[in-house]
PDB file of C-alpha atoms and ligand atoms in Angstrom:
ATOM      1  CA  UNK A   6     164.551 190.205 224.584  1.00 48.00           C
ATOM      2  CA  UNK A   7     161.285 188.961 224.106  1.00 57.00           C
ATOM      3  CA  UNK A   8     160.212 187.256 221.346  1.00 50.00           C
ATOM      4  CA  UNK A   9     157.380 188.170 219.105  1.00 47.00           C
ATOM      5  CA  UNK A  10     156.909 184.941 217.167  1.00 47.00           C
ATOM      6  CA  UNK A  11     153.244 183.768 218.754  1.00 45.00           C
ATOM      7  CA  UNK A  12     149.930 184.821 217.574  1.00 46.00           C
ATOM      8  CA  UNK A  13     149.170 188.147 216.052  1.00 45.00           C
ATOM      9  CA  UNK A  14     152.312 189.655 217.354  1.00 48.00           C
ATOM     10  CA  UNK A  15     155.041 189.364 214.275  1.00 47.00           C
ATOM     11  CA  UNK A  16     158.048 188.058 213.320  1.00 50.00           C
ATOM     12  CA  UNK A  17     160.920 187.555 216.180  1.00 55.00           C
ATOM     13  CA  UNK A  18     162.017 191.211 216.173  1.00 65.00           C
ATOM     14  CA  UNK A  19     165.074 193.190 217.048  1.00 68.00           C
ATOM     15  CA  UNK A  20     164.332 194.793 220.779  1.00 71.00           C
ATOM     16  CA  UNK A  21     162.806 198.198 220.169  1.00 79.00           C
ATOM     17  CA  UNK A  22     164.234 201.040 222.626  1.00 90.00           C
ATOM     18  CA  UNK A  23     162.170 203.792 223.190  1.00 95.00           C
ATOM     19  CA  UNK A  24     163.352 207.271 224.567  1.00 92.00           C
ATOM     20  CA  UNK A  25     162.535 207.390 228.573  1.00 95.00           C
ATOM     21  CA  UNK A  26     162.590 210.595 229.521  1.00 94.00           C
ATOM     22  CA  UNK A  27     159.709 211.555 230.697  1.00 96.00           C
ATOM     23  CA  UNK A  28     160.620 210.652 234.336  1.00 96.00           C
ATOM     24  CA  UNK A  29     156.731 208.923 234.517  1.00 97.00           C
ATOM     25  CA  UNK A  30     155.747 205.622 232.537  1.00 98.00           C
ATOM     26  CA  UNK A  31     152.700 207.580 231.559  1.00 98.00           C
ATOM     27  CA  UNK A  32     154.732 211.044 230.043  1.00 98.00           C
ATOM     28  CA  UNK A  33     157.368 208.748 228.459  1.00 98.00           C
ATOM     29  CA  UNK A  34     153.856 206.999 226.638  1.00 98.00           C
ATOM     30  CA  UNK A  35     152.428 210.043 225.451  1.00 98.00           C
ATOM     31  CA  UNK A  36     155.401 211.153 224.129  1.00 97.00           C
ATOM     32  CA  UNK A  37     155.080 207.303 221.676  1.00 97.00           C
ATOM     33  CA  UNK A  38     153.136 209.570 219.516  1.00 96.00           C
ATOM     34  CA  UNK A  39     156.098 211.111 217.723  1.00 93.00           C
ATOM     35  CA  UNK A  40     155.703 214.690 216.467  1.00 90.00           C
ATOM     36  CA  UNK A  41     152.391 214.674 218.090  1.00 91.00           C
ATOM     37  CA  UNK A  42     151.939 218.853 216.515  1.00 89.00           C
ATOM     38  CA  UNK A  43     153.846 219.087 213.905  1.00 85.00           C
ATOM     39  CA  UNK A  44     153.145 220.543 210.558  1.00 83.00           C
ATOM     40  CA  UNK A  45     152.812 218.748 207.417  1.00 83.00           C
ATOM     41  CA  UNK A  46     153.128 215.221 208.287  1.00 86.00           C
ATOM     42  CA  UNK A  47     151.493 213.354 210.201  1.00 90.00           C
ATOM     43  CA  UNK A  48     152.370 212.321 213.486  1.00 93.00           C
ATOM     44  CA  UNK A  49     154.928 208.728 214.110  1.00 93.00           C
ATOM     45  CA  UNK A  50     153.280 206.601 215.396  1.00 96.00           C
ATOM     46  CA  UNK A  51     155.975 204.545 217.864  1.00 96.00           C
ATOM     47  CA  UNK A  52     153.511 202.081 219.162  1.00 97.00           C
ATOM     48  CA  UNK A  53     152.684 200.165 216.849  1.00 96.00           C
ATOM     49  CA  UNK A  54     151.113 196.674 217.816  1.00 97.00           C
ATOM     50  CA  UNK A  55     150.674 194.361 221.508  1.00 98.00           C
ATOM     51  CA  UNK A  56     154.622 193.848 220.756  1.00 97.00           C
ATOM     52  CA  UNK A  57     155.811 196.917 221.465  1.00 97.00           C
ATOM     53  CA  UNK A  58     153.566 197.713 223.908  1.00 98.00           C
ATOM     54  CA  UNK A  59     154.834 194.590 226.346  1.00 98.00           C
ATOM     55  CA  UNK A  60     158.578 195.480 224.753  1.00 97.00           C
ATOM     56  CA  UNK A  61     157.326 199.332 226.228  1.00 98.00           C
ATOM     57  CA  UNK A  62     156.103 198.479 229.470  1.00 98.00           C
ATOM     58  CA  UNK A  63     158.906 195.594 230.586  1.00 97.00           C
ATOM     59  CA  UNK A  64     161.307 198.823 229.725  1.00 97.00           C
ATOM     60  CA  UNK A  65     159.551 201.053 231.865  1.00 97.00           C
ATOM     61  CA  UNK A  66     159.345 198.058 234.406  1.00 96.00           C
ATOM     62  CA  UNK A  67     155.970 197.593 234.862  1.00 96.00           C
ATOM     63  CA  UNK A  68     156.071 194.704 233.581  1.00 95.00           C
ATOM     64  CA  UNK A  69     158.982 191.598 234.798  1.00 94.00           C
ATOM     65  CA  UNK A  70     160.811 190.299 231.061  1.00 95.00           C
ATOM     66  CA  UNK A  71     159.111 186.760 232.007  1.00 94.00           C
ATOM     67  CA  UNK A  72     155.671 188.345 231.967  1.00 95.00           C
ATOM     68  CA  UNK A  73     155.908 190.224 229.010  1.00 96.00           C
ATOM     69  CA  UNK A  74     156.997 186.733 227.484  1.00 95.00           C
ATOM     70  CA  UNK A  75     154.287 185.306 228.302  1.00 95.00           C
ATOM     71  CA  UNK A  76     151.843 187.999 227.841  1.00 97.00           C
ATOM     72  CA  UNK A  77     153.022 187.987 223.774  1.00 97.00           C
ATOM     73  CA  UNK A  78     153.209 184.209 223.711  1.00 96.00           C
ATOM     74  CA  UNK A  79     149.489 183.405 225.032  1.00 95.00           C
ATOM     75  CA  UNK A  80     147.277 186.637 223.310  1.00 96.00           C
ATOM     76  CA  UNK A  81     145.509 186.335 220.250  1.00 96.00           C
ATOM     77  CA  UNK A  82     145.370 188.411 217.350  1.00 96.00           C
ATOM     78  CA  UNK A  83     142.088 190.178 217.663  1.00 97.00           C
ATOM     79  CA  UNK A  84     142.946 190.368 221.373  1.00 98.00           C
ATOM     80  CA  UNK A  85     146.187 191.749 220.842  1.00 98.00           C
ATOM     81  CA  UNK A  86     144.692 194.805 217.931  1.00 98.00           C
ATOM     82  CA  UNK A  87     142.052 195.211 221.279  1.00 98.00           C
ATOM     83  CA  UNK A  88     143.795 196.098 223.576  1.00 98.00           C
ATOM     84  CA  UNK A  89     146.453 198.561 221.648  1.00 98.00           C
ATOM     85  CA  UNK A  90     143.702 200.069 220.455  1.00 98.00           C
ATOM     86  CA  UNK A  91     142.449 200.688 224.333  1.00 98.00           C
ATOM     87  CA  UNK A  92     145.692 201.752 225.804  1.00 98.00           C
ATOM     88  CA  UNK A  93     146.102 205.021 221.990  1.00 98.00           C
ATOM     89  CA  UNK A  94     142.675 205.884 223.416  1.00 98.00           C
ATOM     90  CA  UNK A  95     143.875 206.169 226.623  1.00 98.00           C
ATOM     91  CA  UNK A  96     146.646 207.832 225.922  1.00 98.00           C
ATOM     92  CA  UNK A  97     145.990 210.288 223.289  1.00 98.00           C
ATOM     93  CA  UNK A  98     142.971 211.516 226.031  1.00 98.00           C
ATOM     94  CA  UNK A  99     145.921 211.773 229.107  1.00 98.00           C
ATOM     95  CA  UNK A 100     148.079 213.990 226.375  1.00 98.00           C
ATOM     96  CA  UNK A 101     144.641 216.089 225.336  1.00 98.00           C
ATOM     97  CA  UNK A 102     144.088 217.055 229.650  1.00 98.00           C
ATOM     98  CA  UNK A 103     148.149 217.290 229.763  1.00 98.00           C
ATOM     99  CA  UNK A 104     148.744 219.633 227.434  1.00 98.00           C
ATOM    100  CA  UNK A 105     145.468 221.733 228.102  1.00 97.00           C
ATOM    101  CA  UNK A 106     146.730 221.826 231.675  1.00 97.00           C
ATOM    102  CA  UNK A 107     150.358 223.076 230.558  1.00 96.00           C
ATOM    103  CA  UNK A 108     148.177 226.445 228.054  1.00 96.00           C
ATOM    104  CA  UNK A 109     146.470 226.336 231.500  1.00 95.00           C
ATOM    105  CA  UNK A 110     142.774 225.307 230.008  1.00 95.00           C
ATOM    106  CA  UNK A 111     140.609 223.156 231.525  1.00 94.00           C
ATOM    107  CA  UNK A 112     139.996 219.319 229.615  1.00 95.00           C
ATOM    108  CA  UNK A 113     137.111 218.179 227.380  1.00 97.00           C
ATOM    109  CA  UNK A 114     134.350 216.381 228.663  1.00 98.00           C
ATOM    110  CA  UNK A 115     135.059 213.480 226.165  1.00 98.00           C
ATOM    111  CA  UNK A 116     138.569 212.765 227.751  1.00 98.00           C
ATOM    112  CA  UNK A 117     136.835 213.161 230.888  1.00 98.00           C
ATOM    113  CA  UNK A 118     135.514 210.043 230.412  1.00 98.00           C
ATOM    114  CA  UNK A 119     137.341 208.022 229.058  1.00 98.00           C
ATOM    115  CA  UNK A 120     140.270 208.771 231.646  1.00 98.00           C
ATOM    116  CA  UNK A 121     137.239 208.039 233.505  1.00 98.00           C
ATOM    117  CA  UNK A 122     136.587 204.799 232.175  1.00 98.00           C
ATOM    118  CA  UNK A 123     139.975 203.059 232.353  1.00 98.00           C
ATOM    119  CA  UNK A 124     140.841 204.333 236.224  1.00 98.00           C
ATOM    120  CA  UNK A 125     137.388 202.444 236.979  1.00 98.00           C
ATOM    121  CA  UNK A 126     138.426 199.383 234.348  1.00 97.00           C
ATOM    122  CA  UNK A 127     141.804 199.027 235.919  1.00 97.00           C
ATOM    123  CA  UNK A 128     141.091 199.810 239.644  1.00 96.00           C
ATOM    124  CA  UNK A 129     138.570 196.267 238.947  1.00 95.00           C
ATOM    125  CA  UNK A 130     141.392 194.673 238.529  1.00 94.00           C
ATOM    126  CA  UNK A 131     143.366 194.990 241.318  1.00 94.00           C
ATOM    127  CA  UNK A 132     143.570 192.389 244.309  1.00 93.00           C
ATOM    128  CA  UNK A 133     144.453 192.819 248.071  1.00 94.00           C
ATOM    129  CA  UNK A 134     147.639 191.668 248.893  1.00 90.00           C
ATOM    130  CA  UNK A 135     150.105 191.342 251.860  1.00 92.00           C
ATOM    131  CA  UNK A 136     153.297 192.930 250.438  1.00 87.00           C
ATOM    132  CA  UNK A 137     155.208 191.308 253.523  1.00 94.00           C
ATOM    133  CA  UNK A 138     154.411 194.131 255.382  1.00 95.00           C
ATOM    134  CA  UNK A 139     151.422 196.072 254.849  1.00 97.00           C
ATOM    135  CA  UNK A 140     148.603 195.766 252.667  1.00 97.00           C
ATOM    136  CA  UNK A 141     148.521 196.983 248.828  1.00 93.00           C
ATOM    137  CA  UNK A 142     146.323 197.211 246.164  1.00 93.00           C
ATOM    138  CA  UNK A 143     148.018 195.264 243.387  1.00 92.00           C
ATOM    139  CA  UNK A 144     147.272 194.219 239.865  1.00 92.00           C
ATOM    140  CA  UNK A 145     147.508 190.487 239.928  1.00 82.00           C
ATOM    141  CA  UNK A 146     150.430 189.556 237.862  1.00 81.00           C
ATOM    142  CA  UNK A 147     150.208 185.115 237.580  1.00 76.00           C
ATOM    143  CA  UNK A 148     147.878 184.423 235.846  1.00 82.00           C
ATOM    144  CA  UNK A 149     148.929 187.893 233.027  1.00 88.00           C
ATOM    145  CA  UNK A 150     145.259 189.263 231.743  1.00 95.00           C
ATOM    146  CA  UNK A 151     146.731 190.111 228.120  1.00 97.00           C
ATOM    147  CA  UNK A 152     144.665 193.742 229.178  1.00 97.00           C
ATOM    148  CA  UNK A 153     147.753 194.116 232.227  1.00 97.00           C
ATOM    149  CA  UNK A 154     149.000 196.674 230.129  1.00 98.00           C
ATOM    150  CA  UNK A 155     146.459 198.606 229.567  1.00 98.00           C
ATOM    151  CA  UNK A 156     145.571 198.573 233.011  1.00 98.00           C
ATOM    152  CA  UNK A 157     148.890 199.126 234.849  1.00 97.00           C
ATOM    153  CA  UNK A 158     149.449 202.467 231.961  1.00 98.00           C
ATOM    154  CA  UNK A 159     145.708 203.604 233.682  1.00 98.00           C
ATOM    155  CA  UNK A 160     146.978 203.101 236.920  1.00 98.00           C
ATOM    156  CA  UNK A 161     150.158 205.075 236.389  1.00 98.00           C
ATOM    157  CA  UNK A 162     148.286 207.816 234.673  1.00 98.00           C
ATOM    158  CA  UNK A 163     145.309 208.128 237.165  1.00 98.00           C
ATOM    159  CA  UNK A 164     148.810 208.665 240.662  1.00 97.00           C
ATOM    160  CA  UNK A 165     150.131 211.256 238.060  1.00 98.00           C
ATOM    161  CA  UNK A 166     147.392 213.278 237.314  1.00 98.00           C
ATOM    162  CA  UNK A 167     145.668 212.853 240.697  1.00 97.00           C
ATOM    163  CA  UNK A 168     149.305 214.282 242.518  1.00 98.00           C
ATOM    164  CA  UNK A 169     150.884 217.358 243.210  1.00 97.00           C
ATOM    165  CA  UNK A 170     153.535 215.998 241.061  1.00 96.00           C
ATOM    166  CA  UNK A 171     151.187 217.877 238.040  1.00 96.00           C
ATOM    167  CA  UNK A 172     153.052 220.937 239.412  1.00 96.00           C
ATOM    168  CA  UNK A 173     155.869 219.471 237.949  1.00 97.00           C
ATOM    169  CA  UNK A 174     154.662 219.260 234.346  1.00 97.00           C
ATOM    170  CA  UNK A 175     156.305 220.707 231.599  1.00 97.00           C
ATOM    171  CA  UNK A 176     157.011 220.178 227.965  1.00 96.00           C
ATOM    172  CA  UNK A 177     160.231 220.449 225.897  1.00 94.00           C
ATOM    173  CA  UNK A 178     160.479 223.701 224.829  1.00 91.00           C
ATOM    174  CA  UNK A 179     161.104 222.692 220.982  1.00 88.00           C
ATOM    175  CA  UNK A 180     158.592 223.543 218.896  1.00 86.00           C
ATOM    176  CA  UNK A 181     158.004 220.358 217.003  1.00 84.00           C
ATOM    177  CA  UNK A 182     158.881 217.931 220.175  1.00 90.00           C
ATOM    178  CA  UNK A 183     157.274 218.583 222.750  1.00 94.00           C
ATOM    179  CA  UNK A 184     157.487 215.810 224.452  1.00 95.00           C
ATOM    180  CA  UNK A 185     156.152 216.263 228.506  1.00 97.00           C
ATOM    181  CA  UNK A 186     158.309 215.301 231.001  1.00 97.00           C
ATOM    182  CA  UNK A 187     158.430 216.016 234.791  1.00 97.00           C
ATOM    183  CA  UNK A 188     160.736 218.710 235.607  1.00 96.00           C
ATOM    184  CA  UNK A 189     162.763 217.407 239.405  1.00 93.00           C
ATOM    185  CA  UNK A 190     165.598 219.692 238.718  1.00 89.00           C
ATOM    186  CA  UNK A 191     166.395 221.999 241.267  1.00 88.00           C
ATOM    187  CA  UNK A 192     165.342 225.776 240.688  1.00 89.00           C
ATOM    188  CA  UNK A 193     162.846 224.015 238.433  1.00 87.00           C
ATOM    189  CA  UNK A 194     164.417 225.184 234.796  1.00 88.00           C
ATOM    190  CA  UNK A 195     164.558 222.320 233.434  1.00 88.00           C
ATOM    191  CA  UNK A 196     163.372 223.248 229.315  1.00 88.00           C
ATOM    192  CA  UNK A 197     164.174 220.058 227.169  1.00 89.00           C
ATOM    193  CA  UNK A 198     163.167 216.685 227.231  1.00 90.00           C
ATOM    194  CA  UNK A 199     167.178 215.753 226.820  1.00 85.00           C
ATOM    195  CA  UNK A 200     169.305 217.921 223.773  1.00 77.00           C
ATOM    196  CA  UNK A 201     171.081 215.496 222.415  1.00 81.00           C
ATOM    197  CA  UNK A 202     167.830 213.240 222.206  1.00 81.00           C
ATOM    198  CA  UNK A 203     165.899 215.935 220.816  1.00 83.00           C
ATOM    199  CA  UNK A 204     168.665 217.133 218.584  1.00 76.00           C
ATOM    200  CA  UNK A 205     169.663 214.082 216.938  1.00 79.00           C
ATOM    201  CA  UNK A 206     165.432 213.077 216.900  1.00 75.00           C
ATOM    202  CA  UNK A 207     165.436 216.480 214.660  1.00 75.00           C
ATOM    203  CA  UNK A 208     168.856 215.115 212.511  1.00 77.00           C
ATOM    204  CA  UNK A 209     167.230 211.710 211.730  1.00 76.00           C
ATOM    205  CA  UNK A 210     164.031 213.747 210.603  1.00 71.00           C
ATOM    206  CA  UNK A 211     165.591 216.089 208.596  1.00 73.00           C
ATOM    207  CA  UNK A 212     167.426 213.548 206.569  1.00 72.00           C
ATOM    208  CA  UNK A 213     163.915 211.425 206.006  1.00 72.00           C
ATOM    209  CA  UNK A 214     162.370 215.084 204.480  1.00 69.00           C
ATOM    210  CA  UNK A 215     165.394 215.085 202.269  1.00 72.00           C
ATOM    211  CA  UNK A 216     164.951 211.452 201.588  1.00 72.00           C
ATOM    212  CA  UNK A 217     161.240 211.816 200.707  1.00 66.00           C
ATOM    213  CA  UNK A 218     162.702 215.036 199.228  1.00 55.00           C
TER     214      UNK A 218
HETATM  215 ZN1   ZN B 328     162.540 217.575 222.685  1.00 54.23          ZN
END
């Protein structure tokens, strides 16, 4: 577990678990703004702070536990807030493009501008490394800058959104959920994020709504 006692990341917390159903960390990140399209109450932000961001990145295997711990320990409060804001901006620009693509519509110029900026910036910090067999572009993890999760996620969006995998992009058929995923089923017939998760999330949501009265 990553210890969140360091600067600006809050007290030690229980490990948060994200539902990774997208088939790509990029799509799983989009799904961290939950109930994005629901009527009534606003969407639910699952990426509350830098600790959550690191936890998400570790769970997606973008970062090792050790690097995650180091990032949380070393980041200061203002940098942490800045990186989280940048990740949310990346996520929302990508979400706009992805949901528009599902509707067969082109993206907005403003979202494209954000993505272009994010992709370029992330690439700037890649280093050419020898991976034992061949050359590879990689983001250096030591020293690990606070922006590392942002840049890694930027490159995940770039990989996905410039690839033929986009043909597999689907959204959950539950109109209140609409989580994104890649349909890798044999006959391209997947319609739901995950029946169990989707059902449970709906139930939890109704329960909360009832308690609010
Ligand atoms: Zn769903």
